[in-house]
Short mmCIF file of C-alpha atoms in Angstrom, two decimals:
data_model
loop_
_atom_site.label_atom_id
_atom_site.label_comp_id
_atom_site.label_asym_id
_atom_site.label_seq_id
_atom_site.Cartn_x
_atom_site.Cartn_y
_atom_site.Cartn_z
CA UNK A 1 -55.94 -82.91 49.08
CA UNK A 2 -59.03 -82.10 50.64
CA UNK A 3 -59.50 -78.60 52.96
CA UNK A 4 -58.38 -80.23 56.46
CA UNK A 5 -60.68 -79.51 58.27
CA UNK A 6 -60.32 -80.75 62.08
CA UNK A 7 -63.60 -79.57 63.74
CA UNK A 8 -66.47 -77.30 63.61
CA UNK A 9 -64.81 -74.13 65.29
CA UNK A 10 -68.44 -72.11 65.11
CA UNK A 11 -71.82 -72.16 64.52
CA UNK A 12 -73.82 -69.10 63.39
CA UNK A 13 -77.70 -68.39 64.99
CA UNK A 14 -78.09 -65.30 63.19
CA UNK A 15 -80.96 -62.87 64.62
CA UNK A 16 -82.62 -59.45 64.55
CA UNK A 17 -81.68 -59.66 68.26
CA UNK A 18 -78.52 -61.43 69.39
CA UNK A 19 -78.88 -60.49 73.21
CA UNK A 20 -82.65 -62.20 73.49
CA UNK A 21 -81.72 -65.06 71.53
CA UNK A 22 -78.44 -65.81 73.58
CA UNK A 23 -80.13 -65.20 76.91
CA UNK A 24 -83.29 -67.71 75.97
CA UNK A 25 -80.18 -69.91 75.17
CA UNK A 26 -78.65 -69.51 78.48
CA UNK A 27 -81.69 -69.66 80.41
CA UNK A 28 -83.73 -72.32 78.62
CA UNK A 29 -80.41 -74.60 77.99
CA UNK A 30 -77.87 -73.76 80.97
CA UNK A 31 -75.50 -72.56 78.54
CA UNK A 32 -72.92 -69.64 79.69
CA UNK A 33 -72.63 -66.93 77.64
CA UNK A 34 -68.83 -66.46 77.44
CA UNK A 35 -68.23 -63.13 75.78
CA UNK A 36 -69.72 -60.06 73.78
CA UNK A 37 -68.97 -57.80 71.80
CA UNK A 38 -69.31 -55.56 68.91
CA UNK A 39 -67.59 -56.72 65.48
CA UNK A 40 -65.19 -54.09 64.33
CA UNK A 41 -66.21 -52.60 60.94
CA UNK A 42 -69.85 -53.65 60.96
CA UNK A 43 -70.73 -53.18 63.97
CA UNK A 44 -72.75 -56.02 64.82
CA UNK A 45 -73.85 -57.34 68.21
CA UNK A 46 -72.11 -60.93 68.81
CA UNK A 47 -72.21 -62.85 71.90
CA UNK A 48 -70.35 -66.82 72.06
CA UNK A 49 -70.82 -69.99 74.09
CA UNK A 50 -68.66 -72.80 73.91
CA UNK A 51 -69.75 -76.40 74.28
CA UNK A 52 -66.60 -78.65 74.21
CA UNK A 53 -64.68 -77.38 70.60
CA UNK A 54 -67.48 -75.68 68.84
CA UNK A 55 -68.44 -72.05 69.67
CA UNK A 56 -71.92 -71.10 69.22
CA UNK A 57 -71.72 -67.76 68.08
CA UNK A 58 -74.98 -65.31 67.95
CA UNK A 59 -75.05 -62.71 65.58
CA UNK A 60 -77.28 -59.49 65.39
CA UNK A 61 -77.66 -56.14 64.29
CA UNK A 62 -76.27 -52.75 65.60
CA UNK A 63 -79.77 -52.01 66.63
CA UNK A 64 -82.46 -53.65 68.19
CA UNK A 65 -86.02 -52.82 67.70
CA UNK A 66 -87.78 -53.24 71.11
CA UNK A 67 -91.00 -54.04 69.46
CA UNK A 68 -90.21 -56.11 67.13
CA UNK A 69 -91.12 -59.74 67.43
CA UNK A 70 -87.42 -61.71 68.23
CA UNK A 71 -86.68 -63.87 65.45
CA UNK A 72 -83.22 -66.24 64.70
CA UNK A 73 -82.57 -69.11 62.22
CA UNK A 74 -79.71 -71.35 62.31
CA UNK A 75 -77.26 -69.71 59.43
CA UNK A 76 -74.07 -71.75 59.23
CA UNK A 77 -70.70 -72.50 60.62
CA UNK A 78 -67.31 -72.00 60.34
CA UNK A 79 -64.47 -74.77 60.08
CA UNK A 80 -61.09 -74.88 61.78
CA UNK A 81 -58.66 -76.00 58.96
CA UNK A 82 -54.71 -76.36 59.93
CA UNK A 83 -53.76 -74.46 56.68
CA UNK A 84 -56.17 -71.86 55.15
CA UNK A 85 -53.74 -70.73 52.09
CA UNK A 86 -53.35 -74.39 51.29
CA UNK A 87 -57.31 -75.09 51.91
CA UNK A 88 -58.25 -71.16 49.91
CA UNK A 89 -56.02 -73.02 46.89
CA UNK A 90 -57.49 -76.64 47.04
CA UNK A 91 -60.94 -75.20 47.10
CA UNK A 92 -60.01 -72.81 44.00
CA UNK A 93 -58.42 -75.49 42.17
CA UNK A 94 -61.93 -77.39 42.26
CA UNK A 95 -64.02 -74.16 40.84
CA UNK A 96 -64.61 -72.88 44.15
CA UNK A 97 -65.44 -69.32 44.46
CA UNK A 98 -63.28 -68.54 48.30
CA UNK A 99 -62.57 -64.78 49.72
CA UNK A 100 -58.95 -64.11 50.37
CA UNK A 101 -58.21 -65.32 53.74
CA UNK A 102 -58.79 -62.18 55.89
CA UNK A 103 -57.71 -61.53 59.83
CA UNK A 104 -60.47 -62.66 62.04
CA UNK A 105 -61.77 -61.15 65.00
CA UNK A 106 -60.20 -63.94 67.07
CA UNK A 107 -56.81 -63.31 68.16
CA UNK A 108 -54.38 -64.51 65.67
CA UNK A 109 -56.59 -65.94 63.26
CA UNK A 110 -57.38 -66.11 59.40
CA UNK A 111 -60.78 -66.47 58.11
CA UNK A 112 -61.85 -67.10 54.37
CA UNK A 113 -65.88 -67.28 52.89
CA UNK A 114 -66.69 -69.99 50.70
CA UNK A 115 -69.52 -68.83 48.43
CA UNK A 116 -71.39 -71.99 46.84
CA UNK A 117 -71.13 -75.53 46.26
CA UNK A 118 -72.01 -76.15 50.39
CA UNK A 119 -75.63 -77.40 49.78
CA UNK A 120 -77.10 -73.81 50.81
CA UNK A 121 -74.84 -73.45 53.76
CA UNK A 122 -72.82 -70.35 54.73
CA UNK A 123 -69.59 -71.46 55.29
CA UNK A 124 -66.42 -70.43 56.04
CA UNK A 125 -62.95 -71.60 57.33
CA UNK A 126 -60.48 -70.42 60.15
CA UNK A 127 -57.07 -70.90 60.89
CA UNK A 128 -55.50 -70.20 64.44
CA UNK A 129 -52.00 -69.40 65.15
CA UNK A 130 -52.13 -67.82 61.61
CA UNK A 131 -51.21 -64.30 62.19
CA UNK A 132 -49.10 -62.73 65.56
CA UNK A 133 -51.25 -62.05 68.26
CA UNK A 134 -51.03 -58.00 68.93
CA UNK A 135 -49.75 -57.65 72.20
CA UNK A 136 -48.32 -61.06 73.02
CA UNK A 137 -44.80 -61.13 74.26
CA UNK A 138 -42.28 -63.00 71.61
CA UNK B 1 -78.95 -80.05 83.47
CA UNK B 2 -75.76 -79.83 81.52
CA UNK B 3 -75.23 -79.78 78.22
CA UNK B 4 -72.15 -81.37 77.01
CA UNK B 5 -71.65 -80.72 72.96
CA UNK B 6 -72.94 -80.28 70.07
CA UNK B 7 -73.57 -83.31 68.17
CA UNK B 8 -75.01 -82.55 65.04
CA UNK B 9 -75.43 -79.85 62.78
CA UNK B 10 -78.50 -81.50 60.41
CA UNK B 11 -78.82 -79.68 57.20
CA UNK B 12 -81.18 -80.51 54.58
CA UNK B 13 -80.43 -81.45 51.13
CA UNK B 14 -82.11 -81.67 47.90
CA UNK B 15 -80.19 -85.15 46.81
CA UNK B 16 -78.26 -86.91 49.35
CA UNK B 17 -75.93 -88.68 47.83
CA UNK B 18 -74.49 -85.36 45.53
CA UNK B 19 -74.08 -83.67 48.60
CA UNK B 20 -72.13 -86.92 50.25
CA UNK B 21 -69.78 -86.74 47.05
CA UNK B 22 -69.29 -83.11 47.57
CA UNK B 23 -68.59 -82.90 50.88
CA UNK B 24 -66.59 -85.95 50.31
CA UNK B 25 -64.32 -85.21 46.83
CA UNK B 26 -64.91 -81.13 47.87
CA UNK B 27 -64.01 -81.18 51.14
CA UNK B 28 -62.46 -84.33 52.72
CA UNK B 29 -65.36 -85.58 54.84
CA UNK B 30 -66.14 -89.21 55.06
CA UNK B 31 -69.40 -90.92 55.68
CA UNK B 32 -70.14 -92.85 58.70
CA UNK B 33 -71.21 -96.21 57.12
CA UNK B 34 -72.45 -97.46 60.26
CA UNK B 35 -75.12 -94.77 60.76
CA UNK B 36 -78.19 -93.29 58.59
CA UNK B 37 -80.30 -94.50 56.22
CA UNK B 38 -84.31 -94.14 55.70
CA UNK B 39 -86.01 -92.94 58.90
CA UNK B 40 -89.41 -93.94 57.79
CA UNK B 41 -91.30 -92.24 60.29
CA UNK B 42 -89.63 -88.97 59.62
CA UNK B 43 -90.39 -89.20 55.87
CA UNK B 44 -86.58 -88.81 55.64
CA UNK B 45 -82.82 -90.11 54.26
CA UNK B 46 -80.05 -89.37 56.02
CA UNK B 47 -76.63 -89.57 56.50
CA UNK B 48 -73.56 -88.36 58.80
CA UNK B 49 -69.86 -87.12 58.37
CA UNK B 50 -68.20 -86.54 61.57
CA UNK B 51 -65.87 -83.51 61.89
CA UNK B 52 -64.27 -83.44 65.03
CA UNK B 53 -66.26 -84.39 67.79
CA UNK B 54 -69.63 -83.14 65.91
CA UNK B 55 -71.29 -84.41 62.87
CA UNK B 56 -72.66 -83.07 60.02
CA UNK B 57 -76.11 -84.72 59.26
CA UNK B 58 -77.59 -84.33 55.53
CA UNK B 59 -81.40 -84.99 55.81
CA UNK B 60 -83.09 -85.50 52.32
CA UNK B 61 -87.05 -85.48 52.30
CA UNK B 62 -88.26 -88.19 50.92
CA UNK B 63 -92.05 -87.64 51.80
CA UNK B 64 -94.33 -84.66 50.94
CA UNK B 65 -95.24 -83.58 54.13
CA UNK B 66 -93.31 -83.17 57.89
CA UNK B 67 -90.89 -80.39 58.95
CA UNK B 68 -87.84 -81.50 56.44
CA UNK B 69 -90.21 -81.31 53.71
CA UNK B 70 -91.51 -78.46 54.81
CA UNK B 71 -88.11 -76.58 54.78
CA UNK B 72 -87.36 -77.83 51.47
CA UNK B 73 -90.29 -76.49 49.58
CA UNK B 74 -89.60 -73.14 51.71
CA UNK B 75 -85.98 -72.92 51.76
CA UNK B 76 -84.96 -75.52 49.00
CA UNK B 77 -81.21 -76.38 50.90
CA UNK B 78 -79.81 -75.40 54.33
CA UNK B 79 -78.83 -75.73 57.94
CA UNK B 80 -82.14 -76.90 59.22
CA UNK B 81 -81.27 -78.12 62.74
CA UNK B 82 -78.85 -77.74 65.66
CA UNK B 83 -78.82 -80.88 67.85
CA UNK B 84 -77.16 -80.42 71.21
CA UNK B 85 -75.90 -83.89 73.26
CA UNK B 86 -77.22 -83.21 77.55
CA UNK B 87 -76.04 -85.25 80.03
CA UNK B 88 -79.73 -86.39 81.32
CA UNK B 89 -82.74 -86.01 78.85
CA UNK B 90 -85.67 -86.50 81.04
CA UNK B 91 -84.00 -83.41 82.81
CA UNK B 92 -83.61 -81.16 80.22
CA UNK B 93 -86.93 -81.47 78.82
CA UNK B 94 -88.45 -80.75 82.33
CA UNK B 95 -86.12 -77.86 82.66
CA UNK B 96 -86.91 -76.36 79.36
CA UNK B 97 -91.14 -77.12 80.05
CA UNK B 98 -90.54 -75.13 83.29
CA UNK B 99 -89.58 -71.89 81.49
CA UNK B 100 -92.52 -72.49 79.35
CA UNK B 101 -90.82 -74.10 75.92
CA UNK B 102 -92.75 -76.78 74.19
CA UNK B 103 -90.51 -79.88 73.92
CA UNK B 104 -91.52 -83.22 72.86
CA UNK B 105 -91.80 -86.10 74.82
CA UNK B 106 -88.05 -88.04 74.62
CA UNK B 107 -87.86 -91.16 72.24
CA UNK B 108 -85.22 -93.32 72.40
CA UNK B 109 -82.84 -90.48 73.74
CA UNK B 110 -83.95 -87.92 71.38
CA UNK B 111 -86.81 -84.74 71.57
CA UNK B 112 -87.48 -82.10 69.90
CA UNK B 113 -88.16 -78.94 71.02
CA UNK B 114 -90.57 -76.38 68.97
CA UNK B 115 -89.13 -73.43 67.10
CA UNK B 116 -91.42 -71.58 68.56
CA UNK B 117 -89.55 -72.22 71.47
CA UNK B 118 -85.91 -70.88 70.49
CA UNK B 119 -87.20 -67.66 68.46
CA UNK B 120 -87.44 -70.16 65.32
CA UNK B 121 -83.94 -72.47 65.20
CA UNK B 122 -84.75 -75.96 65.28
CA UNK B 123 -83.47 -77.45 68.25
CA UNK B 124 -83.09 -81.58 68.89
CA UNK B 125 -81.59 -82.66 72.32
CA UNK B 126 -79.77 -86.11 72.60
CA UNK B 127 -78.51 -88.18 75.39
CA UNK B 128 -75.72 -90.45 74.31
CA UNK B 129 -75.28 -94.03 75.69
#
């Protein structure tokens, strides 16, 4: 089987400065920043636009220099997949090196790193509707 | 101007058609037969697997100098470039040269617009027929 993978869920502009980069976006583009926020454990600054099904998300540090020139590269993306324990095994089963599926910081979801074998991409994969969502009514 | 999707994520590749197997036997991606090829001009092969409604586009150099070369020799593999689809091209591009970005002129429905411009991601706009 192969991962089944239905879409790009996210794209990754990593940045020393997540709040420039996404407001150049917004400005320069007419994109709408959705959301922000601070990702739990690392504490890193994220903000998200969504164009159709793929979110673009921008990642930074904790802390932003002020004086420091703002600089962002594209980094890599993140695919939706309808079964991440079955996609985590087929990968494996091919010599894949995958993290344990892990809860994501969207609501109900599982997220797994693939490290290697993605022609120098980052790369990871997401499943929705994995996990109960904390606070929704049964 | 409104901008509608993301239509490719272009990331360059040292050979193209090992990545097309593994993306293909690895992953489950197919290649779009009907699209790709050499781009002369560009000094570059390419090739596209759609996922979803976006595509993946693995860029090969295939000339020593231009900016695909250029990121190979620097960066050997990687996501390279984010194209985004807009409704009206002409419009975008004067939008963006208003707040000051350096954009290329459109060519057949594709420009580019500088790194420089988006704190160094490569950015391609494209209006679909």
């Amino acid at each position: 089987m192969a991962i089944g993978a239905t879409h790009i869920d996210h794209i990754v502009i990593s940045s020393n400065n997540s709040g420039a980069v996404a407001q150049t976006f917004a400005d320069n583009l007419g994109i709408e920043i959705k959301r922000k926020m601070i990702r739990p454990g690392t504490s890193a600054q994220l903000a998200f636009a969504k164009l159709q099904e793929v979110v673009l998300e921008f990642a930074g540090p904790p802390q932003v220099n002020p004086d420091e020139e703002v600089k962002a590269k594209l980094w890599g993306m993140v695919l939706a997949v309808e079964d991440i324990d079955a996609a985590v095994a087929d990968l494996r089963s091919k010599g894949y090196t995958v993290g344990d599926p892990t809860k994501a910081v969207q609501p109900g979801a599982k997220i797994a790193t693939v490290k290697g074998g993605t022609s120098g991409v980052p790369f990871a994969m997401i499943q929705y509707n994995a996990l109960p969502i904390e606070g929704a009514s049964a | 101007m409104r901008v509608k999707r993301i239509d490719h994520v272009g990331i360059v590749v040292k050979d193209l058609d090992a990545a097309l197997t593994t993306y293909a036997r690895n992953f489950g991606f197919a290649a779009d037969a009907s699209r790709g090829g050499d781009v002369a001009a560009l000094g570059i092969r390419n090739a596209f697997m759609p996922v979803g409604e976006s595509d993946l586009e693995f860029i090969q150099a295939v000339a020593d100098e231009g900016p695909v070369a250029q990121f190979a020799k620097e960066r050997g593999e990687g996501t390279f470039m984010l194209s985004i689809e807009v409704e009206d091209i002409d419009a975008a591009v004067e939008r963006l040269r208003g707040t000051g970005a350096r954009v290329g002129s459109p060519n057949n429905g594709v420009a580019f617009v500088s790194a420089k411009s988006a704190h160094g991601v490569n950015l391609q706009l494209v209006q679909r027929k």
